[in-house]
Amino acid sequence: MSHPKFVYLNDRVVPWEEGRVHVASVGFRFGTGVFEGLRAYWNPEKEQMFVLQLAEHMQRLEYSQKFMRFDTMLPGPEVGGKILELLRANAFKKNVHIMSTVFVEGFGPPSTTGPIGLSILAAPRHDIPRTGSGCTAHISSWQRIPDTAMPMRVKCNANYQNGRLATLQAQADGYDTAILLNSRGKVAEGPGMCLFMIRDGKAVTPPVTSDILESITRKTVMTLCGRYLDMEVVERDIDRSEFAAADEAFFCGTAWEVTPLTSVDRLPVGDGEIGPVVRRLQDVFFGIATGTLDDHAEWRTPVYV
Ligand SMILES: Cc1ncc(COP(=O)(O)O)c(C=O)c1O
């Protein structure tokens, strides 16, 4: 398997082979870590790479550490600087996916709160055709974990077993992915992405109190709907039966970007084709992410100086 030359471990860039964590660490044994997945986009005309919404991701990383009661807090700006250092060390000139993880490196029971370690990985992202072709989903029989059990608002590694079960079930049943309902039986989100539907000329998305991650891309899409589509956004509960009544639907997230959702439980969303709202949102989203559109420069952090 090809892999990048360098990763970041604790306080320095190290060769890939040295990116190891002890099997006794609480992070390894119990998934006691918090993470942020980020994207950096390469712009060949400008010979520049931009990290999308670095500050927003680093702010959420701080919140996750605080919530998990880690001994020490790795400040967001410090981790952000290390991400840039790693990207430069690897000298990427491609779109990359970045995973920054703060984890309990110490040994002991699940309640251990330190010492804390940091790992950062960055690798060229896999191009998955679903952004262009759209994807199918079913309503999972796995329920989204409620805030009263394991808050999805916190990007804790252990939370992601819930979405993993849903994804594997969906794929075994012949769908691309899953939509999870929350404990109130309302639509929450996909395994690693939020969702919107377009109904009656409005963009509708579940509120942040629906057992979802407070997604940065979700917030971005809300801004883009107003600014570029002059479209009202409504945050409200969505019933599973509404997808068949919607004109369009799409997933959004750092990894999923803006991905059309063409059917749910094999019932087409709209006419089952990719609609004009999703297409327009994709245009502006990728334009802003890559810097081919100058707007929202505050969302782009240039990597190379
Ligand atoms: C559970 C979950 N929901 C939604 C998202 C989308 O969030 P963001 O737009 O901040 O990447 C993610 C992405 O990591 C996620 O893991």
CSV table of C-alpha atoms and ligand atoms in Angstrom, one decimal:
chain,number,residue,atom,x,y,z
A,1,MET,CA,0.0,0.0,0.0
A,2,SER,CA,1.4,3.4,-0.8
A,3,HIS,CA,1.4,5.9,2.0
A,4,PRO,CA,2.6,9.4,2.7
A,5,LYS,CA,6.2,9.9,3.7
A,6,PHE,CA,5.5,11.6,7.0
A,7,VAL,CA,2.9,11.7,9.9
A,8,TYR,CA,2.8,13.8,13.0
A,9,LEU,CA,3.1,12.2,16.4
A,10,ASN,CA,3.0,14.3,19.6
A,11,ASP,CA,5.5,17.0,19.0
A,12,ARG,CA,7.1,16.3,15.7
A,13,VAL,CA,6.9,15.2,12.1
A,14,VAL,CA,8.1,11.5,11.9
A,15,PRO,CA,8.5,9.0,9.1
A,16,TRP,CA,5.4,7.0,8.4
A,17,GLU,CA,6.9,3.8,10.0
A,18,GLU,CA,7.4,5.6,13.4
A,19,GLY,CA,3.7,6.6,13.7
A,20,ARG,CA,3.0,4.0,16.4
A,21,VAL,CA,1.0,4.0,19.6
A,22,HIS,CA,1.4,1.5,22.4
A,23,VAL,CA,-1.1,-1.3,22.6
A,24,ALA,CA,-1.6,-0.6,26.3
A,25,SER,CA,-2.7,3.0,25.7
A,26,VAL,CA,-6.3,3.8,26.7
A,27,GLY,CA,-6.7,5.5,23.3
A,28,PHE,CA,-6.0,2.2,21.6
A,29,ARG,CA,-7.9,-0.1,24.1
A,30,PHE,CA,-11.1,1.9,24.5
A,31,GLY,CA,-11.2,4.4,21.6
A,32,THR,CA,-10.6,7.3,24.0
A,33,GLY,CA,-9.7,9.9,21.5
A,34,VAL,CA,-11.3,12.9,19.8
A,35,PHE,CA,-10.6,13.8,16.2
A,36,GLU,CA,-11.2,16.1,13.4
A,37,GLY,CA,-11.3,15.1,9.7
A,38,LEU,CA,-10.4,18.0,7.4
A,39,ARG,CA,-9.9,18.5,3.7
A,40,ALA,CA,-7.2,20.5,1.9
A,41,TYR,CA,-7.8,21.3,-1.8
A,42,TRP,CA,-5.1,21.8,-4.4
A,43,ASN,CA,-5.5,24.7,-6.8
A,44,PRO,CA,-3.2,24.1,-9.8
A,45,GLU,CA,-3.6,27.6,-11.3
A,46,LYS,CA,-2.6,29.3,-8.1
A,47,GLU,CA,0.0,26.5,-7.2
A,48,GLN,CA,-1.5,26.6,-3.8
A,49,MET,CA,-3.3,24.2,-1.4
A,50,PHE,CA,-6.0,25.5,0.9
A,51,VAL,CA,-7.2,23.9,4.1
A,52,LEU,CA,-10.9,24.3,4.4
A,53,GLN,CA,-12.3,25.9,7.6
A,54,LEU,CA,-9.2,25.0,9.7
A,55,ALA,CA,-10.2,27.4,12.5
A,56,GLU,CA,-13.7,26.0,12.8
A,57,HIS,CA,-12.4,22.4,13.0
A,58,MET,CA,-9.8,23.4,15.6
A,59,GLN,CA,-12.4,25.1,17.7
A,60,ARG,CA,-14.5,21.9,17.7
A,61,LEU,CA,-11.4,19.8,18.6
A,62,GLU,CA,-11.0,22.0,21.7
A,63,TYR,CA,-14.7,21.5,22.6
A,64,SER,CA,-14.3,17.7,22.2
A,65,GLN,CA,-11.2,17.6,24.4
A,66,LYS,CA,-12.9,19.7,27.1
A,67,PHE,CA,-16.0,17.5,27.1
A,68,MET,CA,-14.0,14.3,27.4
A,69,ARG,CA,-12.2,15.8,30.5
A,70,PHE,CA,-8.7,15.3,29.2
A,71,ASP,CA,-5.9,16.3,31.6
A,72,THR,CA,-4.6,18.9,29.3
A,73,MET,CA,-6.1,20.8,26.4
A,74,LEU,CA,-4.1,20.9,23.2
A,75,PRO,CA,-5.0,24.4,21.9
A,76,GLY,CA,-6.7,24.5,18.5
A,77,PRO,CA,-4.3,27.0,16.9
A,78,GLU,CA,-1.3,24.9,18.0
A,79,VAL,CA,-2.8,21.7,16.4
A,80,GLY,CA,-3.7,23.8,13.3
A,81,GLY,CA,0.0,24.9,12.9
A,82,LYS,CA,1.1,21.3,13.2
A,83,ILE,CA,-1.4,20.3,10.4
A,84,LEU,CA,0.2,22.9,8.1
A,85,GLU,CA,3.7,21.7,9.1
A,86,LEU,CA,2.8,18.1,8.1
A,87,LEU,CA,1.2,19.1,4.8
A,88,ARG,CA,4.3,21.1,3.9
A,89,ALA,CA,6.6,18.2,5.0
A,90,ASN,CA,4.8,15.8,2.6
A,91,ALA,CA,4.8,18.5,-0.1
A,92,PHE,CA,1.3,17.5,-1.4
A,93,LYS,CA,0.0,18.8,-4.6
A,94,LYS,CA,-3.3,17.0,-4.6
A,95,ASN,CA,-6.5,17.2,-2.6
A,96,VAL,CA,-5.9,15.5,0.7
A,97,HIS,CA,-7.9,14.2,3.7
A,98,ILE,CA,-6.5,15.0,7.1
A,99,MET,CA,-7.2,13.2,10.4
A,100,SER,CA,-6.0,14.9,13.6
A,101,THR,CA,-6.6,12.9,16.7
A,102,VAL,CA,-6.0,13.8,20.4
A,103,PHE,CA,-6.0,10.6,22.4
A,104,VAL,CA,-5.3,9.2,25.9
A,105,GLU,CA,-1.8,7.8,25.5
A,106,GLY,CA,-1.5,6.8,29.1
A,107,PHE,CA,-2.2,3.3,30.5
A,108,GLY,CA,-5.0,2.4,32.9
A,109,PRO,CA,-8.8,2.0,33.2
A,110,PRO,CA,-11.3,3.6,30.7
A,111,SER,CA,-11.6,6.6,33.0
A,112,THR,CA,-7.9,7.5,32.5
A,113,THR,CA,-7.6,11.2,31.4
A,114,GLY,CA,-3.9,11.5,30.4
A,115,PRO,CA,-1.2,11.9,29.4
A,116,ILE,CA,-2.5,13.1,26.1
A,117,GLY,CA,-1.1,12.3,22.6
A,118,LEU,CA,-1.6,13.8,19.2
A,119,SER,CA,-1.5,12.2,15.9
A,120,ILE,CA,-2.0,13.8,12.5
A,121,LEU,CA,-2.4,11.9,9.2
A,122,ALA,CA,-2.8,13.4,5.8
A,123,ALA,CA,-3.1,11.4,2.6
A,124,PRO,CA,-4.4,12.1,-0.9
A,125,ARG,CA,-8.2,11.6,-0.8
A,126,HIS,CA,-9.9,8.8,-2.7
A,127,ASP,CA,-12.0,10.1,-5.5
A,128,ILE,CA,-15.4,8.5,-5.1
A,129,PRO,CA,-17.8,9.0,-8.0
A,130,ARG,CA,-20.8,9.5,-5.7
A,131,THR,CA,-20.4,13.3,-5.7
A,132,GLY,CA,-21.1,13.3,-9.4
A,133,SER,CA,-23.5,10.3,-9.7
A,134,GLY,CA,-25.3,10.6,-6.4
A,135,CYS,CA,-25.9,7.8,-3.9
A,136,THR,CA,-28.6,5.6,-2.5
A,137,ALA,CA,-29.5,5.1,1.1
A,138,HIS,CA,-31.9,3.1,3.3
A,139,ILE,CA,-33.3,4.0,6.7
A,140,SER,CA,-31.1,2.0,9.1
A,141,SER,CA,-32.5,-0.3,11.8
A,142,TRP,CA,-29.6,1.0,13.9
A,143,GLN,CA,-30.6,4.0,16.0
A,144,ARG,CA,-28.4,7.1,16.2
A,145,ILE,CA,-26.9,7.1,19.7
A,146,PRO,CA,-28.8,9.6,21.9
A,147,ASP,CA,-27.1,12.6,23.5
A,148,THR,CA,-28.0,11.1,26.9
A,149,ALA,CA,-25.7,8.1,26.1
A,150,MET,CA,-22.8,9.2,23.9
A,151,PRO,CA,-23.2,12.7,22.4
A,152,MET,CA,-22.6,12.8,18.7
A,153,ARG,CA,-21.8,16.5,19.1
A,154,VAL,CA,-18.5,15.3,20.5
A,155,LYS,CA,-16.2,13.8,17.9
A,156,CYS,CA,-15.1,10.9,20.1
A,157,ASN,CA,-13.6,8.0,18.2
A,158,ALA,CA,-15.7,5.4,20.0
A,159,ASN,CA,-19.0,7.1,18.8
A,160,TYR,CA,-18.1,6.0,15.2
A,161,GLN,CA,-18.9,2.3,15.9
A,162,ASN,CA,-22.6,3.3,15.6
A,163,GLY,CA,-22.2,4.6,12.1
A,164,ARG,CA,-19.9,1.7,11.2
A,165,LEU,CA,-22.7,-0.8,12.0
A,166,ALA,CA,-25.2,1.2,10.0
A,167,THR,CA,-22.8,1.5,7.0
A,168,LEU,CA,-22.0,-2.2,6.9
A,169,GLN,CA,-25.6,-3.1,7.2
A,170,ALA,CA,-26.6,-0.7,4.4
A,171,GLN,CA,-23.9,-2.1,2.1
A,172,ALA,CA,-24.8,-5.7,2.9
A,173,ASP,CA,-28.4,-4.8,1.9
A,174,GLY,CA,-27.3,-3.2,-1.4
A,175,TYR,CA,-27.3,0.5,-0.6
A,176,ASP,CA,-24.5,3.0,-0.7
A,177,THR,CA,-25.1,4.2,2.8
A,178,ALA,CA,-27.5,4.6,5.7
A,179,ILE,CA,-29.7,7.3,7.3
A,180,LEU,CA,-30.0,6.9,11.0
A,181,LEU,CA,-33.1,7.9,13.0
A,182,ASN,CA,-32.8,9.3,16.5
A,183,SER,CA,-34.4,8.0,19.6
A,184,ARG,CA,-37.5,10.1,18.8
A,185,GLY,CA,-37.9,8.3,15.5
A,186,LYS,CA,-36.9,11.4,13.5
A,187,VAL,CA,-34.2,11.7,10.8
A,188,ALA,CA,-30.8,12.4,12.4
A,189,GLU,CA,-28.0,12.1,9.9
A,190,GLY,CA,-25.8,9.7,7.9
A,191,PRO,CA,-23.0,7.7,9.5
A,192,GLY,CA,-20.5,10.5,8.9
A,193,MET,CA,-22.5,13.3,7.3
A,194,CYS,CA,-25.5,15.5,7.7
A,195,LEU,CA,-28.4,15.8,5.3
A,196,PHE,CA,-30.8,18.3,3.8
A,197,MET,CA,-33.9,17.9,1.7
A,198,ILE,CA,-35.4,20.5,-0.7
A,199,ARG,CA,-39.2,20.7,-0.2
A,200,ASP,CA,-41.6,23.4,-1.2
A,201,GLY,CA,-38.7,25.6,-2.3
A,202,LYS,CA,-37.0,25.5,1.1
A,203,ALA,CA,-33.9,23.7,2.3
A,204,VAL,CA,-34.8,21.6,5.3
A,205,THR,CA,-32.3,20.1,7.8
A,206,PRO,CA,-32.7,18.5,11.2
A,207,PRO,CA,-31.8,20.8,14.1
A,208,VAL,CA,-28.6,20.4,16.1
A,209,THR,CA,-30.5,18.9,18.9
A,210,SER,CA,-31.4,15.8,16.8
A,211,ASP,CA,-28.4,13.7,18.0
A,212,ILE,CA,-26.2,14.8,15.2
A,213,LEU,CA,-22.7,16.3,14.9
A,214,GLU,CA,-22.8,20.1,14.7
A,215,SER,CA,-21.4,19.8,11.2
A,216,ILE,CA,-19.2,22.6,9.8
A,217,THR,CA,-20.3,21.8,6.3
A,218,ARG,CA,-24.0,21.9,7.3
A,219,LYS,CA,-23.5,25.4,8.6
A,220,THR,CA,-21.6,26.3,5.4
A,221,VAL,CA,-24.4,25.0,3.2
A,222,MET,CA,-26.9,27.0,5.2
A,223,THR,CA,-24.9,30.1,4.4
A,224,LEU,CA,-24.5,29.2,0.7
A,225,CYS,CA,-28.3,28.5,0.3
A,226,GLY,CA,-29.1,32.1,1.5
A,227,ARG,CA,-26.3,33.8,-0.4
A,228,TYR,CA,-26.2,32.0,-3.8
A,229,LEU,CA,-29.6,30.4,-4.1
A,230,ASP,CA,-31.7,33.0,-2.2
A,231,MET,CA,-33.3,30.0,-0.5
A,232,GLU,CA,-34.7,29.9,3.0
A,233,VAL,CA,-33.3,27.2,5.3
A,234,VAL,CA,-35.6,25.6,7.9
A,235,GLU,CA,-34.2,23.6,10.8
A,236,ARG,CA,-36.9,21.2,11.8
A,237,ASP,CA,-37.6,17.5,12.4
A,238,ILE,CA,-37.8,15.4,9.3
A,239,ASP,CA,-39.9,12.2,9.1
A,240,ARG,CA,-38.6,9.2,7.2
A,241,SER,CA,-41.6,9.3,4.9
A,242,GLU,CA,-40.7,12.8,3.7
A,243,PHE,CA,-37.9,11.9,1.3
A,244,ALA,CA,-40.4,10.5,-1.2
A,245,ALA,CA,-42.2,13.9,-1.1
A,246,ALA,CA,-39.0,15.9,-1.5
A,247,ASP,CA,-37.7,17.4,-4.7
A,248,GLU,CA,-34.1,16.8,-3.9
A,249,ALA,CA,-32.0,15.6,-1.0
A,250,PHE,CA,-28.2,15.6,-0.3
A,251,PHE,CA,-25.6,14.6,2.2
A,252,CYS,CA,-23.0,17.1,3.3
A,253,GLY,CA,-19.8,16.9,5.4
A,254,THR,CA,-16.1,17.3,5.1
A,255,ALA,CA,-15.6,13.8,3.5
A,256,TRP,CA,-19.0,13.8,1.7
A,257,GLU,CA,-18.7,17.4,0.5
A,258,VAL,CA,-22.1,17.9,-1.2
A,259,THR,CA,-23.4,14.5,-2.4
A,260,PRO,CA,-26.8,14.0,-4.0
A,261,LEU,CA,-29.1,11.4,-2.5
A,262,THR,CA,-31.1,9.9,-5.3
A,263,SER,CA,-33.2,7.3,-3.5
A,264,VAL,CA,-34.2,6.2,0.0
A,265,ASP,CA,-35.4,2.7,0.6
A,266,ARG,CA,-35.4,2.4,-3.2
A,267,LEU,CA,-38.1,5.1,-3.6
A,268,PRO,CA,-36.7,7.9,-5.8
A,269,VAL,CA,-36.1,11.3,-4.2
A,270,GLY,CA,-37.9,13.7,-6.7
A,271,ASP,CA,-37.5,12.1,-10.1
A,272,GLY,CA,-34.4,10.2,-8.9
A,273,GLU,CA,-32.1,12.5,-10.9
A,274,ILE,CA,-29.6,15.0,-9.5
A,275,GLY,CA,-31.4,18.3,-9.2
A,276,PRO,CA,-30.5,21.9,-9.9
A,277,VAL,CA,-30.2,23.0,-6.2
A,278,VAL,CA,-27.6,20.3,-5.5
A,279,ARG,CA,-25.7,21.1,-8.7
A,280,ARG,CA,-25.6,24.8,-7.9
A,281,LEU,CA,-24.5,24.1,-4.3
A,282,GLN,CA,-21.7,21.8,-5.5
A,283,ASP,CA,-20.5,24.5,-7.9
A,284,VAL,CA,-20.1,27.1,-5.2
A,285,PHE,CA,-18.9,24.7,-2.6
A,286,PHE,CA,-16.0,23.4,-4.7
A,287,GLY,CA,-15.3,26.9,-6.1
A,288,ILE,CA,-14.9,28.2,-2.6
A,289,ALA,CA,-13.0,25.2,-1.3
A,290,THR,CA,-10.4,25.2,-4.1
A,291,GLY,CA,-10.2,29.0,-4.3
A,292,THR,CA,-11.4,29.2,-7.9
A,293,LEU,CA,-14.1,31.4,-6.5
A,294,ASP,CA,-12.6,34.3,-4.4
A,295,ASP,CA,-15.6,34.5,-2.0
A,296,HIS,CA,-15.2,33.5,1.6
A,297,ALA,CA,-11.4,33.7,1.7
A,298,GLU,CA,-11.7,33.5,5.5
A,299,TRP,CA,-12.6,29.8,5.1
A,300,ARG,CA,-9.4,29.0,3.3
A,301,THR,CA,-6.0,28.7,4.9
A,302,PRO,CA,-3.1,28.6,2.4
A,303,VAL,CA,-0.6,25.9,3.1
A,304,TYR,CA,2.4,27.1,1.1
A,305,VAL,CA,4.1,30.4,1.6
B,1,LIG,C1,-21.3,11.9,12.5
B,1,LIG,C2,-21.0,13.0,11.5
B,1,LIG,N1,-21.9,13.8,11.1
B,1,LIG,C3,-21.7,14.9,10.3
B,1,LIG,C4,-20.4,15.1,9.8
B,1,LIG,C5,-20.1,16.3,9.0
B,1,LIG,O1,-19.5,17.2,9.7
B,1,LIG,P1,-18.4,18.3,9.1
B,1,LIG,O2,-19.2,19.0,8.1
B,1,LIG,O3,-18.1,19.1,10.3
B,1,LIG,O4,-17.3,17.5,8.6
B,1,LIG,C6,-19.4,14.3,10.2
B,1,LIG,C7,-18.0,14.5,9.7
B,1,LIG,O5,-17.1,14.3,10.2
B,1,LIG,C8,-19.7,13.2,11.1
B,1,LIG,O6,-18.7,12.4,11.5
